[in-house]
Amino acid sequence: NFSHTGANPLCGDVIRIDAYINKHQRISKVKWGGRGCFLSQAAASLLTEEIKGMTLQEVQAFSELRLFSLLGVPLNTYKLKCALLPLQVLQAGAFCGSGPPGWPECEAYAYHFSSCNVSVKGNLAS
């Protein structure tokens, strides 16, 4: 199971995703919350519905193009980060949730997002 929160400091969008993994290593339940523009909120809603039943590896492989297809609207340069924030939070959670608490690879993964003006901070939920 994992819980991950991410924010885009440029626009103030914040997304938190909580995922529960069943005994078959698939996402059995997923919740999200946050605040921000309609696009980040819509992307979080559509994405969390789409990933139910997936493995963590399938979540990590979920593509940006697939998310854009789910959204079904054209995106300009300014709205790309809004649309991608939920996917980045989800994938960071899946990545960090697949290892032991506090492992260095998770910190490096989170740092990647901070270098892209998106900060991702997470913790494992039991």
Coordinates of C-alpha atoms in Angstrom, one line a residue:
N1 CA 0.0 0.0 0.0
F2 CA 1.2 3.5 -0.5
S3 CA 0.2 7.1 0.0
H4 CA 1.8 9.9 -2.0
T5 CA 1.3 13.6 -2.2
G6 CA 2.7 16.0 -4.8
A7 CA 2.4 19.7 -5.6
N8 CA 3.1 22.0 -8.4
P9 CA 4.5 25.1 -6.7
L10 CA 4.0 27.2 -9.8
C11 CA 0.2 27.0 -9.8
G12 CA -0.6 25.6 -6.4
D13 CA -2.1 22.3 -7.5
V14 CA -1.8 19.6 -4.9
I15 CA -2.7 15.9 -5.4
R16 CA -2.7 13.0 -2.9
I17 CA -3.2 9.4 -4.0
D18 CA -3.7 6.5 -1.6
A19 CA -3.6 3.0 -3.2
Y20 CA -4.3 -0.4 -1.6
I21 CA -2.7 -3.5 -3.0
N22 CA -4.4 -6.9 -2.6
K23 CA -2.8 -10.3 -2.1
H24 CA -2.5 -10.7 -5.9
Q25 CA -0.3 -7.6 -6.0
R26 CA -2.9 -5.5 -7.8
I27 CA -4.5 -2.2 -6.9
S28 CA -7.8 -3.1 -5.3
K29 CA -8.8 0.3 -4.1
V30 CA -7.5 3.8 -4.8
K31 CA -8.5 7.2 -3.4
W32 CA -7.4 10.7 -4.3
G33 CA -7.8 14.2 -2.9
G34 CA -6.4 17.6 -3.6
R35 CA -7.0 21.0 -4.8
G36 CA -6.2 22.9 -7.9
C37 CA -7.4 23.6 -11.4
F38 CA -10.1 21.6 -13.1
L39 CA -7.5 19.8 -15.3
S40 CA -5.4 18.4 -12.4
Q41 CA -8.5 17.3 -10.6
A42 CA -10.1 15.7 -13.7
A43 CA -6.8 13.9 -14.5
A44 CA -6.6 12.5 -10.9
S45 CA -10.2 11.3 -11.1
L46 CA -9.9 9.6 -14.5
L47 CA -6.4 8.2 -13.7
T48 CA -7.5 6.6 -10.4
E49 CA -10.5 4.9 -12.0
E50 CA -8.3 3.6 -14.9
I51 CA -5.6 2.0 -12.6
K52 CA -7.9 -0.2 -10.5
G53 CA -6.7 -3.8 -11.0
M54 CA -3.2 -2.9 -12.3
T55 CA 0.1 -4.0 -10.8
L56 CA 2.6 -1.5 -9.5
Q57 CA 4.7 -2.3 -12.6
E58 CA 1.8 -1.5 -14.9
V59 CA 1.3 1.8 -13.1
Q60 CA 4.9 2.6 -13.5
A61 CA 4.6 1.9 -17.3
F62 CA 1.4 4.0 -17.6
S63 CA 2.2 6.5 -20.4
E64 CA 1.6 10.2 -20.6
L65 CA -0.1 9.7 -24.0
R66 CA -2.5 7.2 -22.4
L67 CA -3.5 9.9 -19.8
F68 CA -3.9 12.5 -22.5
S69 CA -6.2 10.1 -24.3
L70 CA -8.3 9.7 -21.2
L71 CA -8.6 13.4 -20.8
G72 CA -9.7 13.8 -24.4
V73 CA -9.0 17.5 -24.6
P74 CA -6.1 19.4 -26.3
L75 CA -3.5 20.7 -23.9
N76 CA -1.4 23.8 -24.2
T77 CA 2.1 24.1 -22.8
Y78 CA 0.9 25.7 -19.6
K79 CA -1.6 23.0 -18.8
L80 CA 0.8 20.0 -19.3
K81 CA 2.1 20.1 -15.8
C82 CA -1.4 20.3 -14.4
A83 CA -2.5 17.2 -16.3
L84 CA 0.7 15.3 -15.5
L85 CA 0.8 16.0 -11.8
P86 CA -1.5 13.1 -10.8
L87 CA 0.4 10.6 -13.0
Q88 CA 3.7 11.8 -11.5
V89 CA 2.4 11.4 -8.0
L90 CA 1.0 8.0 -8.7
Q91 CA 4.1 6.7 -10.4
A92 CA 6.4 8.1 -7.6
G93 CA 4.1 6.4 -5.1
A94 CA 4.2 3.1 -7.0
F95 CA 8.0 3.3 -7.3
C96 CA 8.6 4.3 -3.7
G97 CA 5.9 1.9 -2.4
S98 CA 7.7 -1.0 -4.0
G99 CA 10.8 -0.7 -1.9
P100 CA 11.6 -0.6 1.8
P101 CA 10.8 2.6 3.8
G102 CA 13.4 5.4 3.3
W103 CA 15.3 3.7 0.5
P104 CA 17.7 6.0 -1.4
E105 CA 16.2 5.3 -4.8
C106 CA 12.9 6.7 -3.7
E107 CA 14.6 10.0 -2.6
A108 CA 16.3 10.2 -6.0
Y109 CA 13.0 9.6 -7.8
A110 CA 11.3 12.3 -5.8
Y111 CA 14.3 14.7 -6.5
H112 CA 13.7 14.2 -10.3
F113 CA 10.3 15.7 -9.9
S114 CA 11.5 18.6 -7.8
S115 CA 14.0 19.5 -10.6
C116 CA 11.0 19.7 -12.9
N117 CA 9.2 22.2 -10.6
V118 CA 7.0 19.5 -9.2
S119 CA 7.8 18.3 -5.7
V120 CA 6.8 14.8 -4.7
K121 CA 7.0 13.6 -1.1
G122 CA 5.8 10.3 0.0
N123 CA 5.6 7.8 2.8
L124 CA 4.5 4.2 3.0
A125 CA 1.1 3.5 4.5
S126 CA 0.5 0.2 6.1

